[in-house]
Short mmCIF file of C-alpha atoms in Angstrom, two decimals:
data_model
loop_
_atom_site.label_atom_id
_atom_site.label_comp_id
_atom_site.label_asym_id
_atom_site.label_seq_id
_atom_site.Cartn_x
_atom_site.Cartn_y
_atom_site.Cartn_z
CA MET A 1 92.30 71.46 116.22
CA LYS A 2 94.63 73.25 113.83
CA ALA A 3 96.75 76.25 114.78
CA ASP A 4 95.58 79.67 113.59
CA SER A 5 98.62 80.01 111.31
CA VAL A 6 97.80 76.70 109.62
CA ILE A 7 94.16 77.71 109.11
CA ARG A 8 95.23 81.08 107.65
CA TYR A 9 97.70 79.36 105.32
CA GLU A 10 95.18 76.75 104.15
CA GLY A 11 92.45 79.37 103.72
CA MET A 12 94.67 81.59 101.60
CA LYS A 13 95.75 78.57 99.57
CA VAL A 14 92.11 77.75 98.77
CA LEU A 15 91.41 81.36 97.85
CA ARG A 16 94.52 81.63 95.64
CA GLU A 17 93.78 78.35 93.86
CA ASN A 18 90.20 79.36 93.12
CA LEU A 19 90.42 83.13 92.67
CA GLY A 20 94.08 83.89 92.01
CA LEU A 21 96.26 86.13 94.16
CA VAL A 22 94.77 89.51 93.19
CA GLU A 23 91.14 88.41 93.45
CA SER A 24 91.89 86.69 96.79
CA GLU A 25 93.19 89.96 98.22
CA LYS A 26 90.16 91.76 96.82
CA PHE A 27 87.84 89.19 98.43
CA ILE A 28 89.49 89.67 101.83
CA ASN A 29 89.21 93.46 101.54
CA LEU A 30 85.54 93.19 100.56
CA ILE A 31 84.80 91.11 103.64
CA LYS A 32 86.71 93.52 105.86
CA LYS A 33 84.77 96.51 104.46
CA ASP A 34 81.38 94.83 104.70
CA ASN A 35 79.60 94.05 107.90
CA PHE A 36 80.12 90.46 106.85
CA ASP A 37 78.46 88.02 109.25
CA TYR A 38 79.76 84.53 108.63
CA THR A 39 77.11 82.92 110.82
CA GLU A 40 74.34 84.40 108.65
CA TRP A 41 76.18 83.70 105.40
CA ARG A 42 76.78 80.02 106.18
CA LYS A 43 73.06 79.38 106.79
CA ASP A 44 72.40 79.53 103.04
CA ILE A 45 75.65 78.27 101.56
CA PHE A 46 74.63 74.59 101.56
CA LYS A 47 70.91 75.13 101.06
CA GLY A 48 69.52 72.53 98.65
CA ILE A 49 72.57 70.27 98.88
CA SER A 50 72.11 66.85 100.46
CA ALA A 51 74.53 65.52 103.05
CA GLU A 52 75.57 62.79 100.59
CA GLU A 53 76.36 65.34 97.86
CA LEU A 54 78.34 67.43 100.32
CA PHE A 55 80.24 64.36 101.53
CA ASN A 56 81.09 63.27 97.97
CA GLU A 57 82.33 66.75 97.03
CA ALA A 58 84.44 66.97 100.19
CA LYS A 59 85.89 63.51 99.54
CA LYS A 60 86.75 64.40 95.93
CA TYR A 61 88.37 67.66 97.06
CA SER A 62 90.35 65.87 99.76
CA GLU A 63 91.69 63.31 97.26
CA ASN A 64 92.80 66.09 94.91
CA ILE A 65 94.55 67.96 97.72
CA GLN A 66 96.45 64.85 98.81
CA HIS A 67 97.85 64.37 95.32
CA SER A 68 98.72 67.98 94.59
CA SER A 69 99.89 69.48 97.87
CA ILE A 70 103.62 68.77 97.76
CA LEU A 71 105.50 71.66 99.31
CA LYS A 72 109.20 72.33 98.82
CA TYR A 73 111.50 74.19 101.17
CA GLU A 74 114.35 75.94 99.39
CA ILE A 75 117.32 77.18 101.44
CA PHE A 76 119.50 79.96 100.02
CA LYS A 77 122.04 82.59 101.04
CA ASN A 78 120.81 86.15 100.71
CA LYS A 79 122.86 89.22 99.75
CA ASN A 80 123.85 89.70 103.41
CA ASN A 81 125.38 86.20 103.39
CA GLU A 82 122.70 84.91 105.77
CA TYR A 83 120.43 81.92 105.26
CA GLN A 84 116.78 82.11 104.35
CA PHE A 85 114.27 79.67 102.98
CA ARG A 86 111.30 79.81 100.68
CA LEU A 87 108.28 77.58 100.77
CA LYS A 88 107.03 76.69 97.29
CA ASN A 89 103.81 74.96 96.31
CA SER A 90 103.51 72.14 93.77
CA THR A 91 103.44 74.63 90.87
CA GLY A 92 106.64 76.35 92.03
CA ASP A 93 105.00 79.52 93.34
CA ILE A 94 106.68 81.05 96.39
CA ILE A 95 104.09 81.06 99.15
CA TYR A 96 106.35 82.01 102.05
CA SER A 97 109.78 83.59 102.53
CA SER A 98 111.49 83.36 105.88
CA GLU A 99 113.43 85.85 107.90
CA SER A 100 117.25 85.66 107.83
CA PHE A 101 119.24 83.23 109.96
CA PRO A 102 122.98 83.47 110.69
CA THR A 103 123.54 79.72 110.25
CA LYS A 104 122.14 77.04 107.98
CA SER A 105 121.37 74.85 111.00
CA GLN A 106 119.12 77.56 112.48
CA CYS A 107 117.39 77.86 109.12
CA LYS A 108 116.85 74.08 108.96
CA LYS A 109 115.52 74.09 112.53
CA GLU A 110 112.86 76.62 111.51
CA ILE A 111 111.96 74.45 108.52
CA GLU A 112 111.48 71.46 110.82
CA ILE A 113 109.09 73.51 112.95
CA LEU A 114 107.05 74.36 109.86
CA LYS A 115 107.18 70.79 108.56
CA ASN A 116 105.41 69.69 111.73
CA ASN A 117 102.49 71.93 110.71
CA PHE A 118 102.44 71.34 106.93
CA LEU A 119 102.80 68.33 104.65
CA SER A 120 106.11 68.31 102.83
CA THR A 121 108.36 65.75 101.23
CA GLU A 122 111.36 67.54 99.86
CA ILE A 123 114.03 70.07 100.78
CA GLN A 124 115.82 71.65 97.85
CA ILE A 125 118.94 73.67 98.66
CA THR A 126 119.99 76.44 96.28
CA THR A 127 122.36 79.38 96.49
CA GLU A 128 121.73 82.71 94.83
#
């Protein structure tokens, strides 16, 4: 089972990719305002779709995610001369900015913790 933070991250990623950032936020606010009942909503979401169709769509989606989900961690020094990192998606959008760390090794340690929860292949170090 995935951690709550991973589920939140992946859920927001799906929303952003399909709706864009502004519409994703709007969607979340609409659900919060409504008496949205997921258990009722999900009863009809796959109505009329066969298990085979659902499987094929999920497989296609999974293959696309595997090829396009490269994340980059970018370490930099902020204006207070402390280290921070950004997490960028495959299109270069910043999807997470860390808190400040007094040393680069502490910053890298935090990245390693995140890398255990997310797929990533590359660390890019920059200084601003």
